[in-house]
XYZ file of C-alpha atoms in Angstrom:
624
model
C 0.000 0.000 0.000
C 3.258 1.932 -0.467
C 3.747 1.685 3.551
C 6.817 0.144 5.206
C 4.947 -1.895 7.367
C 7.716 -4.581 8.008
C 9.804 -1.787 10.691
C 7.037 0.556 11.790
C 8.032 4.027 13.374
C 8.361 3.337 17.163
C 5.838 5.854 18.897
C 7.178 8.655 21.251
C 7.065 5.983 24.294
C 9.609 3.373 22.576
C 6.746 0.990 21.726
C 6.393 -0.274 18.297
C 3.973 -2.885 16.573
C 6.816 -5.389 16.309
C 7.800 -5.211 20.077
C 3.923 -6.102 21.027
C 3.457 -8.626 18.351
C 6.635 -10.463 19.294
C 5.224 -11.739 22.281
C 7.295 -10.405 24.800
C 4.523 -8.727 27.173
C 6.192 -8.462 30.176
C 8.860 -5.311 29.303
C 5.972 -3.500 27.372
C 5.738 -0.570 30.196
C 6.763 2.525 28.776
C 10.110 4.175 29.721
C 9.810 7.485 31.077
C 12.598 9.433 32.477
C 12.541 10.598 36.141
C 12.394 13.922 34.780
C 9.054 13.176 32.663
C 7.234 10.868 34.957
C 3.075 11.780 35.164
C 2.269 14.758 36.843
C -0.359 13.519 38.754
C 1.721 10.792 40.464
C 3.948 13.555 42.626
C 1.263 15.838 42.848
C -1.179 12.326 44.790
C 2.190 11.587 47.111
C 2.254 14.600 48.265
C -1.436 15.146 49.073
C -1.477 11.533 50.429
C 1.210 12.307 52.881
C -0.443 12.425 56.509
C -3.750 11.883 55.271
C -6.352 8.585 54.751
C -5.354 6.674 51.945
C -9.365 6.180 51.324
C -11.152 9.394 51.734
C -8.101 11.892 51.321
C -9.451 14.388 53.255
C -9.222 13.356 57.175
C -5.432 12.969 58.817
C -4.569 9.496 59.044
C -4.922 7.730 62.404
C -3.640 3.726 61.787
C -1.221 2.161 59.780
C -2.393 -1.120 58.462
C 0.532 -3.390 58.220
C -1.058 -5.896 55.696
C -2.336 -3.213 53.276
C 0.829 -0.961 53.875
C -1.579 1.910 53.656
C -2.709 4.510 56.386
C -5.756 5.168 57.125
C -8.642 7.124 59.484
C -10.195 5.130 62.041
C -13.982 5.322 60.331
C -11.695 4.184 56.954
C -10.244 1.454 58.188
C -13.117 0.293 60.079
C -15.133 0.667 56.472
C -12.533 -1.563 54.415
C -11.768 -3.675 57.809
C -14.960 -4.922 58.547
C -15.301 -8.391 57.912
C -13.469 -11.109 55.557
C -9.540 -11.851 55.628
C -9.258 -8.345 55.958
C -10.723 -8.063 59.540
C -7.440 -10.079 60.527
C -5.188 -7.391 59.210
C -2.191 -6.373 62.039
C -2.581 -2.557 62.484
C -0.250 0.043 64.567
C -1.136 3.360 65.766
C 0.764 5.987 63.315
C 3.257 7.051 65.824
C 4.780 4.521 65.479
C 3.778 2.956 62.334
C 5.681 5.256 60.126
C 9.216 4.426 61.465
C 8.158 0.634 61.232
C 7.392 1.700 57.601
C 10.197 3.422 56.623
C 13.153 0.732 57.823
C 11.096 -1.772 56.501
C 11.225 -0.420 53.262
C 15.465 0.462 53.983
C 16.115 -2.971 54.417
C 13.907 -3.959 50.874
C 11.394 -6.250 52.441
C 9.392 -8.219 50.024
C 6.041 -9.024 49.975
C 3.660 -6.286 50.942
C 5.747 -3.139 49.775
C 4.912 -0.287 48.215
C 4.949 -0.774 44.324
C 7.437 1.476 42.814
C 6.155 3.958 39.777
C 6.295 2.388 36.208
C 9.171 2.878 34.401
C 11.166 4.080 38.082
C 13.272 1.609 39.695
C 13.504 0.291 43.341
C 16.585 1.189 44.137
C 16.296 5.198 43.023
C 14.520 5.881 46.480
C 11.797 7.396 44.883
C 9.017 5.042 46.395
C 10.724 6.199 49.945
C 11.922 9.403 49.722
C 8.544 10.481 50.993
C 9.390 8.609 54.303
C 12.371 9.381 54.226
C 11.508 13.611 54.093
C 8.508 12.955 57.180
C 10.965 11.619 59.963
C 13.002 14.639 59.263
C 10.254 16.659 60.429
C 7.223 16.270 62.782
C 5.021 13.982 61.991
C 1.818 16.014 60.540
C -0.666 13.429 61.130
C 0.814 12.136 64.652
C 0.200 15.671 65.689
C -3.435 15.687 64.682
C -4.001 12.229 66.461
C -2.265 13.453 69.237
C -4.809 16.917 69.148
C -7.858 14.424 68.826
C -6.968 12.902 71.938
C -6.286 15.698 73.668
C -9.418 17.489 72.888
C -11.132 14.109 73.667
C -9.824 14.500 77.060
C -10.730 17.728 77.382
C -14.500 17.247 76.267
C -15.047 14.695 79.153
C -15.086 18.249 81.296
C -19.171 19.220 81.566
C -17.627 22.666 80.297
C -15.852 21.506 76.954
C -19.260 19.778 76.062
C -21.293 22.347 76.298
C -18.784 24.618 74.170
C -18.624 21.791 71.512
C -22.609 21.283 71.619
C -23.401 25.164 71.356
C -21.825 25.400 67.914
C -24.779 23.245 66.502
C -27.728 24.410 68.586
C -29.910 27.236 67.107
C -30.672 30.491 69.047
C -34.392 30.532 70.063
C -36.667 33.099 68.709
C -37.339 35.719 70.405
C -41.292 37.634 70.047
C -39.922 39.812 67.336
C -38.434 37.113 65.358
C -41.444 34.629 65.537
C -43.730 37.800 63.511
C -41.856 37.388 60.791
C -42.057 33.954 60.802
C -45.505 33.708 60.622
C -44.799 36.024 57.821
C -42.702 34.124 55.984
C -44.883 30.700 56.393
C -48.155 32.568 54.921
C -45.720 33.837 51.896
C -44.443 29.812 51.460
C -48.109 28.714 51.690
C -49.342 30.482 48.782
C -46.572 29.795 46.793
C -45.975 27.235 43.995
C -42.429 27.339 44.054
C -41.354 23.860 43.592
C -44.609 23.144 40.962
C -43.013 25.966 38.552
C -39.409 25.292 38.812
C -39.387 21.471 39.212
C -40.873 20.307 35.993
C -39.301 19.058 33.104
C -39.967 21.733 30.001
C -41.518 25.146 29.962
C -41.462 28.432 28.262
C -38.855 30.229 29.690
C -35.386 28.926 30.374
C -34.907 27.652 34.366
C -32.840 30.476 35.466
C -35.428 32.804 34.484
C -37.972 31.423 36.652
C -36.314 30.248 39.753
C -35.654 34.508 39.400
C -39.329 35.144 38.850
C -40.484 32.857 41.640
C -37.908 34.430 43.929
C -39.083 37.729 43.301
C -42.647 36.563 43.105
C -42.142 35.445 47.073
C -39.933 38.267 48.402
C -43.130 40.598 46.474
C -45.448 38.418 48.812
C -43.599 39.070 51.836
C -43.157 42.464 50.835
C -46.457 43.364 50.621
C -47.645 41.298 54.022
C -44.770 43.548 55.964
C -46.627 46.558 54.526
C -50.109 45.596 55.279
C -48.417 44.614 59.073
C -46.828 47.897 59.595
C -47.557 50.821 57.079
C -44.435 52.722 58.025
C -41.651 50.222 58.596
C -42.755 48.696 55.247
C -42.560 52.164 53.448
C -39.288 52.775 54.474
C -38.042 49.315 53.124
C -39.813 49.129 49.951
C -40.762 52.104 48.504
C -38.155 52.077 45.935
C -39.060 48.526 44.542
C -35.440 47.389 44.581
C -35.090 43.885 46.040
C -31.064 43.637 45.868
C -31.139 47.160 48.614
C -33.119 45.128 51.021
C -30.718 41.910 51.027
C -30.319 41.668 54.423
C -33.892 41.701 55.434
C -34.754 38.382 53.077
C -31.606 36.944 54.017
C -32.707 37.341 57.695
C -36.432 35.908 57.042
C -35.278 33.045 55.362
C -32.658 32.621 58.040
C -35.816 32.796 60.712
C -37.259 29.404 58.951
C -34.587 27.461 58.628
C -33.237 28.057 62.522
C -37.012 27.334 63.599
C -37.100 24.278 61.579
C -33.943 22.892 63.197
C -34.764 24.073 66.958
C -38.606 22.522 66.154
C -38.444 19.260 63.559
C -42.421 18.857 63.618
C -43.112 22.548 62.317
C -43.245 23.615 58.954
C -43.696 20.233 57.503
C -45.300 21.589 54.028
C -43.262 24.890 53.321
C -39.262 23.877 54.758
C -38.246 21.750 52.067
C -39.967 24.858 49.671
C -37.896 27.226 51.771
C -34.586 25.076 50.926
C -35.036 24.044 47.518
C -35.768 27.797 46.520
C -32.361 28.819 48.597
C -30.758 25.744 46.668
C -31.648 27.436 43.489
C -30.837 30.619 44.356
C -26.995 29.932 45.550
C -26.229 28.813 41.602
C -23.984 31.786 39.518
C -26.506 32.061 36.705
C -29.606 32.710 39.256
C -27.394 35.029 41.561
C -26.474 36.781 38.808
C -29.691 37.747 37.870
C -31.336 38.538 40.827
C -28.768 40.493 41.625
C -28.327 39.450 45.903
C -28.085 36.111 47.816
C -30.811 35.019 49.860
C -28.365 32.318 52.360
C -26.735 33.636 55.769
C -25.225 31.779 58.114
C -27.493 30.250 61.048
C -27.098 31.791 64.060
C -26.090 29.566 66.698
C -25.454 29.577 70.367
C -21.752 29.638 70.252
C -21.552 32.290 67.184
C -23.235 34.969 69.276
C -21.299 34.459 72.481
C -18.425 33.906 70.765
C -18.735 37.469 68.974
C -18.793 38.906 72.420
C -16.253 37.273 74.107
C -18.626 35.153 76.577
C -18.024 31.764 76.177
C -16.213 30.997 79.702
C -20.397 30.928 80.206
C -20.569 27.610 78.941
C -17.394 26.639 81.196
C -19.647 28.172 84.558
C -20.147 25.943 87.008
C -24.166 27.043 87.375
C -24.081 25.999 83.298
C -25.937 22.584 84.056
C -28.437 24.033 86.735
C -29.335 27.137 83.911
C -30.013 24.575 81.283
C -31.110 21.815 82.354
C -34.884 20.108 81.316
C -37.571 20.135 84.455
C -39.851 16.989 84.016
C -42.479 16.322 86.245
C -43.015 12.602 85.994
C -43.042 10.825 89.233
C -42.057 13.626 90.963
C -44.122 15.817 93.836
C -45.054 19.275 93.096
C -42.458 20.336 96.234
C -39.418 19.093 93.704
C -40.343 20.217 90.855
C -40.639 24.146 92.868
C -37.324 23.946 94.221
C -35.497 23.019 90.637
C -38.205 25.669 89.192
C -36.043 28.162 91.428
C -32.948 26.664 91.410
C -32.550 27.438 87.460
C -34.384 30.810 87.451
C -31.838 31.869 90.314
C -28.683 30.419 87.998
C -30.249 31.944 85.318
C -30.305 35.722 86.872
C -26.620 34.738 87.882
C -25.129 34.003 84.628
C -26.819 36.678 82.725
C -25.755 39.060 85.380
C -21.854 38.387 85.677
C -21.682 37.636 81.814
C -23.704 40.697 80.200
C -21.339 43.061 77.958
C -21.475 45.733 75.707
C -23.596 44.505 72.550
C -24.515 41.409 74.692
C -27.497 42.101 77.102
C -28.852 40.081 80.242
C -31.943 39.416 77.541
C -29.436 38.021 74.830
C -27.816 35.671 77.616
C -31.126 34.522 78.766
C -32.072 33.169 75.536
C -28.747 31.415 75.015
C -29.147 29.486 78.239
C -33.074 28.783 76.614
C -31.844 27.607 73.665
C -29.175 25.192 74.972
C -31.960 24.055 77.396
C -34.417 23.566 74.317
C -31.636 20.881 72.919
C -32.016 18.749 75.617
C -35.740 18.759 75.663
C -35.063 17.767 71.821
C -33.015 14.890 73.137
C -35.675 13.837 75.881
C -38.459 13.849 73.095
C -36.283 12.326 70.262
C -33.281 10.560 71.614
C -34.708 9.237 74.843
C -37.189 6.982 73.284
C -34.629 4.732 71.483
C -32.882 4.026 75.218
C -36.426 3.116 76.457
C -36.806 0.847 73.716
C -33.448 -0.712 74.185
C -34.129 -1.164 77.773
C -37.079 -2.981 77.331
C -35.065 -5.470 74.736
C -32.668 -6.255 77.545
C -35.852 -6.497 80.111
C -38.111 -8.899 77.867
C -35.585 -10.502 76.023
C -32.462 -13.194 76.551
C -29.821 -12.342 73.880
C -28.773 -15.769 73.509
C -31.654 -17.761 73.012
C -35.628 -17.826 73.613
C -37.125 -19.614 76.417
C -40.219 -20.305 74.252
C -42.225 -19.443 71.247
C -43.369 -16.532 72.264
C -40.409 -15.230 73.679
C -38.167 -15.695 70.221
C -37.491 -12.964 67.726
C -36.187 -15.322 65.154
C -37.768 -14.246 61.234
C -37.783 -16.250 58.117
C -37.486 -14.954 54.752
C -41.765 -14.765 53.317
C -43.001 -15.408 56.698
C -45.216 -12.739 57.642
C -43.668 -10.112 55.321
C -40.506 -10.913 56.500
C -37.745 -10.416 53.382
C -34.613 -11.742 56.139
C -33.976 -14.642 58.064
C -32.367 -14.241 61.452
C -32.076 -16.739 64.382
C -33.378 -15.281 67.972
C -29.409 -14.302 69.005
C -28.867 -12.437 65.630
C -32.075 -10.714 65.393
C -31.672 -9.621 69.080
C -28.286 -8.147 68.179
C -29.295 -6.752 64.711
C -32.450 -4.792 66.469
C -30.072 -3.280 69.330
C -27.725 -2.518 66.703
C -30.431 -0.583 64.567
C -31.715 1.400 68.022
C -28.169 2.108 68.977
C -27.475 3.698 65.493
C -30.546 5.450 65.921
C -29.663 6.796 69.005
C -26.065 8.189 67.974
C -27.934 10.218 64.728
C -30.285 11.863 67.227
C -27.898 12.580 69.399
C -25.937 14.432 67.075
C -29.165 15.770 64.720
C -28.187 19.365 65.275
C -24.606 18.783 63.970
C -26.147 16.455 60.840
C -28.704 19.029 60.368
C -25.589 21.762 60.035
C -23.580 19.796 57.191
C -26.941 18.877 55.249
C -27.663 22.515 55.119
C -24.101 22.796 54.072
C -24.348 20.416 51.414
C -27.724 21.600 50.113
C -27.246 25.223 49.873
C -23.073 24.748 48.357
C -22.777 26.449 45.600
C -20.399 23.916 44.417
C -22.560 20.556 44.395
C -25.465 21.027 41.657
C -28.336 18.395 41.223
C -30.287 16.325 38.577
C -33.715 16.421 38.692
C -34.785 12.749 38.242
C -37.671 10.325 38.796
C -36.819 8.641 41.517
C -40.061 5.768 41.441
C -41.421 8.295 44.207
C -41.838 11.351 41.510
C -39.452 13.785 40.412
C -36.623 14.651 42.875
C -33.883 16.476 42.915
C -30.587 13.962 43.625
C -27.762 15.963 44.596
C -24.558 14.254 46.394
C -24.136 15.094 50.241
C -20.360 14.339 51.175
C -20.381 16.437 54.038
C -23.432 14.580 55.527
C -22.206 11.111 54.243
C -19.153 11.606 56.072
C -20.626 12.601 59.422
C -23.242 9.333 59.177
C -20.023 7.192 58.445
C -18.098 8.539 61.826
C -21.706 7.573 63.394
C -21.866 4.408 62.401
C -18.381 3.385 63.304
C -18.812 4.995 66.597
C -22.115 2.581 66.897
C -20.240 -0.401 65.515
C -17.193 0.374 68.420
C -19.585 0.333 71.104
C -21.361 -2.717 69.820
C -18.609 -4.744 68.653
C -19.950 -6.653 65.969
C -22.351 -5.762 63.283
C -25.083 -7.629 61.504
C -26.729 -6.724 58.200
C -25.123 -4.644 55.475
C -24.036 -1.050 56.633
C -24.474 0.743 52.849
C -25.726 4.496 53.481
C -27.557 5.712 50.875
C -27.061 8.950 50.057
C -27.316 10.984 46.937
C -29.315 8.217 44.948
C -32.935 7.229 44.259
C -33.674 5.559 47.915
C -32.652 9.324 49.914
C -32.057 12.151 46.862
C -30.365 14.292 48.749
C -29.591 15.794 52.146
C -32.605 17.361 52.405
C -34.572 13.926 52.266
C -31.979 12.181 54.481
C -32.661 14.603 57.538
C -36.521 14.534 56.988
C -36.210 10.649 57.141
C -33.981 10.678 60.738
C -36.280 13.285 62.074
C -39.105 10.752 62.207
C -38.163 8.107 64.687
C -39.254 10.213 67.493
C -42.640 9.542 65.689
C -42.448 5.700 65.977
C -40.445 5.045 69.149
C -42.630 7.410 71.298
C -46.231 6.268 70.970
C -44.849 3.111 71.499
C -43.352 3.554 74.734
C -46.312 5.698 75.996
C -48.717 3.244 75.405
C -46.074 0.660 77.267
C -45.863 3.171 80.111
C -49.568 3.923 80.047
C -50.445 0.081 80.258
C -49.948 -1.057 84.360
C -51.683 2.848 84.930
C -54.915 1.678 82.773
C -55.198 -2.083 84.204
C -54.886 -0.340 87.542
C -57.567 1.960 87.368
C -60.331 -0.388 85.592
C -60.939 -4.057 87.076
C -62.557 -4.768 83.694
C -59.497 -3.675 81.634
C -57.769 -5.627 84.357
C -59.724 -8.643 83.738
C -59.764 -7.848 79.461
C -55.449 -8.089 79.957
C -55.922 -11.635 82.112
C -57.815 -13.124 79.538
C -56.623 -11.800 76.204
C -52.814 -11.920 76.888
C -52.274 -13.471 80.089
C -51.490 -10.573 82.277
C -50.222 -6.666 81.425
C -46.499 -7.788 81.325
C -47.138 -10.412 78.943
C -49.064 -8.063 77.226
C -46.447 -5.385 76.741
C -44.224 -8.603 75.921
C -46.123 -9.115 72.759
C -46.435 -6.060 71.582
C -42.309 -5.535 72.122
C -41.830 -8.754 70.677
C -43.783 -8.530 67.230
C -42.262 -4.819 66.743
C -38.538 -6.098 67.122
C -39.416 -9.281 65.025
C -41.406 -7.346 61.984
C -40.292 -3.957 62.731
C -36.803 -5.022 61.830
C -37.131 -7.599 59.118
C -36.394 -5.406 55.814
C -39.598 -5.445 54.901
C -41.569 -1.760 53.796
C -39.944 -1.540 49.746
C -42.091 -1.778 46.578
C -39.465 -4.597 45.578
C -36.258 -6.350 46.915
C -33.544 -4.269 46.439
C -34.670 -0.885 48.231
C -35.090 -2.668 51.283
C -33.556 -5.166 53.594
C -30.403 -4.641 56.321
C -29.132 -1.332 55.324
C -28.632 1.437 57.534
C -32.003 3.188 55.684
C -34.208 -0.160 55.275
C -34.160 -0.412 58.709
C -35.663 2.486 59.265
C -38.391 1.415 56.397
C -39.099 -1.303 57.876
C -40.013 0.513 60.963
C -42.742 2.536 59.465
C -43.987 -0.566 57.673
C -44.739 -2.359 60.972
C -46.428 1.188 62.105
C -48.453 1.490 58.910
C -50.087 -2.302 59.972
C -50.786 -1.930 63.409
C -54.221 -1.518 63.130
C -54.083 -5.373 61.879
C -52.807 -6.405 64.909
C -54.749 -8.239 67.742
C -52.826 -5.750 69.969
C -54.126 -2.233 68.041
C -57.233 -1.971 71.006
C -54.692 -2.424 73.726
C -52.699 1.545 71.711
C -56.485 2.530 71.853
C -57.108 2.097 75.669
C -53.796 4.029 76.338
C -54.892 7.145 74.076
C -53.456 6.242 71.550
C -54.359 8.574 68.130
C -51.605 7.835 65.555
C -48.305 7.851 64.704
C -48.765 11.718 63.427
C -50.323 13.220 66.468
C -49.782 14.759 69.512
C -48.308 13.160 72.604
């Protein structure tokens, strides 16, 4: 063909069609000088130094000796959690680096480093690394080492209120909660996410995420007018939207911090409020309205921190100021004297705190709002360690005494879709409650980062159909993250785990952040009735002979009684059932929770469901 095909022209790389036809495969690697070796080889080493091997992002805490890689502890614990792998030797990295580097000196074989193609082993380039981080302090050693020390300090009562007071939400004050009615009646009447979250229209989607915005700050524009003539004259008689900024950014700021501080409020117009601040953080859509609508939350810790007041959270009057007043099983004499107790350490703190800019008022409703947390914990947290403590009460974790007694499923047996023995159903449903447990107890701080990863103007989304309608799926690594520390914490404290411990995140099961805290806020709503109608129970059989008498008959007493009920939720409560087919459901960290609302959306099958009545019982959506 007027080619010279029988001694091609080698390529820039030294590789020619005769050296890979002649069979010789194993010196095909391309040789590249030390001088032109890939950029982005050097450029990972050096980012890798001190840091997880796995995530990149989080200093390194353990140096596997096996894998020759180091890693953070939720890493390791991820890629470490069952198979041959679980049996992996690890060191903390202290140490683990200067084990590392003579190993490599003295050119151990077997689980090495692999040099760079076309380097060789003896060049030191593999090691020089190593070699340049015992020279100098060990980067991630020092971050372990400021873990633990911070660890240590946080078991002080002070350090954990500091560390908890960056998450929690300053209460509203009178002022505050007018506008918010305000900005609830504007979200109402608006059809935000019907106009923008369609596929098609007239004008392009920039355009009318701008024209809805404007359409809603109009609304609330007009209701502060109608409110108060004067106030709204002086902030919107000259039309101009980008001059008044900081008065949307403040309203919208209003909703969100209620939301947080108050879950089972604005149920229909929150995820409205975010998805139109979602929109409204992308280039194009700033661009054209012209201001942001996003400011930061403001929190606890931001406002005493502004004014130089946060040895108040170190006080030792701290827990008496904040702390929840329950009347349960208490006289009325008690609950007076800790009335007075935290009203007096109240006055005190706001009195030898106040400064200029930070008034006795201002304190006040700091102390409120770190005392509304734990009332969130009582009402959301507490109910998971009631429910574990009546596994542990009702329950052997070895094995059942009788039928009755065992929480052992099988796969197609009343809806079950997993089969568990008594001793690993036992452990998979204190698992689940445990891991419940942890994510309430740290909802504030998850509620932070999903805001963070909703409203970044970084991360955009896909609007998708989902099977559940159109949503928008938009990663959430920030969020991800935090639920993988949470569920290594849980796994620690357990010491084993059953099931699969995928979090889904991002993709068609939980879109996006958004849907991921709306799904976690929700246990409250099956763990509570529960254990009210449990509590309720001896109080009802006491007070009726003939309810008394119903108990003997039907179930053999009130404990055996509350035994049944217990043991069909644990059993089909926790037995991956709830999914339109077989794959969104089962042992993940989010089936569980399906399953959950499954067994709550059957109850009124039960022979049990007259036993909720008797209690005053009125759903799983009411009030308690």
């Amino acid at each position: 063909m007027g080619h010279d095909q029988s001694h091609p022209k080698a390529n820039g790389h030294g590789l020619s069609l005769d050296s890979i036809l002649d069979g010789d495969h194993d010196n095909l690697e391309p040789s590249v000088s030390k001088d032109e070796a890939p950029e982005e080889e050097t450029i990972e080493g050096v980012v890798a130094q001190g840091f997880c091997v796995e995530c990149e992002d989080q200093p390194a805490q353990l140096f596997c000796e096996t894998c020759n890689d180091e890693f953070c502890e939720v890493c390791f614990a991820a890629q470490h959690r069952k198979g041959t792998r679980k049996r992996h030797a690890t060191k903390p990295l202290k140490n683990a680096r200067r084990d590392k580097k003579a190993k490599l000196d003295e050119g151990a074989s077997g689980e090495t480093a692999v040099p760079a193609p076309g380097t060789q082993a003896s060049n030191g380039d593999a090691m020089h690394v190593d070699d340049e981080s015992d020279d100098e302090p060990d980067s991630s050693s020092t971050a372990a080492a400021g873990e633990k020390s911070t660890v240590a300090d946080e078991s002080t009562v002070g350090e954990w209120f500091v560390d908890r007071a960056k998450f929690v939400p300053m209460r509203l004050t009178l002022g505050e909660r007018k506008y918010l009615r305000l900005l609830e009646a504007a979200l109402n009447v608006s059809e935000y996410t019907d106009k923008i979250d369609t596929l098609g229209g007239g004008l392009s989607k920039a355009k009318r995420i701008v024209h809805q915005i404007r359409e809603l700050c109009a609304i609330m524009s007009g209701l502060v007018l109608s409110a108060d003539y004067k106030q709204g004259q002086e902030l919107f008689q000259d039309r101009d939207f980008a001059a008044n900024e900081e008065f949307y950014q403040q309203i919208f700021e209003l909703g969100r911090r209620h939301k947080i501080m108050s879950p089972d409020k604005m149920r229909s117009t929150y995820g409205k409020l975010m998805y139109l601040l979602q929109d409204s953080q992308t280039p194009e859509v700033r661009d054209l309205l012209g201001f942001t609508c996003v400011q930061p939350i403001k929190t606890v810790y931001a406002i005493l921190e502004e004014h130089d007041a946060l040895d108040i959270l170190r006080d030792d009057l701290i827990a008496t100021a904040t702390k929840e007043i329950y009347s349960e099983d208490r006289s009325r004499r008690e609950i007076q004297k800790d009335i007075k107790s935290k009203e007096r350490a109240i006055e005190s703190l706001s009195a030898k705190y106040v400064r200029e800019g930070l008034s006795q008022e201002q304190i006040r409703q700091c102390l409120y709002s770190i005392g509304d947390n734990h009332a969130f914990l009582r009402v959301n947290r507490d109910p998971c360690d009631k429910m574990i403590s009546y596994l542990k009460k009702y329950f052997s974790p070895n094995s059942a005494k009788d039928s009755k007694s065992s929480l052992a499923i099988r796969s197609g047996k009343g809806g079950a879709r997993l089969t568990h023995d008594h001793s690993k159903q036992y452990a998979y449903v204190i698992q689940s409650l445990t891991l419940w447990r942890e994510v309430l107890h740290d909802m504030f701080h998850l509620w932070s980062l999903a805001e963070q990863d909703l409203l970044s103007e970084n991360a955009s989304y896909r609007l998708r159909d989902t099977g559940q309608g159109l949503n928008r799926v938009q990663a959430a690594p920030k969020t991800s993250r935090m639920m993988h520390v949470i569920l290594n914490r849980a796994q620690k404290s357990i010491g084993s785990w059953v099931g699969s411990s995928v979090i889904h995140m991002g993709d068609h099961n939980v879109p996006n952040a958004l849907m991921f805290i709306d799904k976690y806020s929700q246990i409250y709503r099956i763990l509570l009735p529960i254990c009210n109608a449990l509590q309720q129970l001896p109080k009802v059989a006491e007070n009726s002979p003939a309810l008394r008498s119903y108990f003997d008959d039907e179930f053999g007493g009130v404990d055996n009684c509350c035994k049944e009920i217990l043991g069909d939720f644990f059993r089909h409560g926790f037995d991956g059932s709830g999914a339109g087919n077989y794959f969104d459901a089962g042992s993940c960290i989010d089936g569980r929770l399906t399953s959950a609302w499954n067994w709550c959306s059957e109850l009124e099958k039960k022979r049990f469901f007259p036993v909720f009545l008797l209690t005053g019982f009125i759903g799983f959506d009411g009030e308690w």
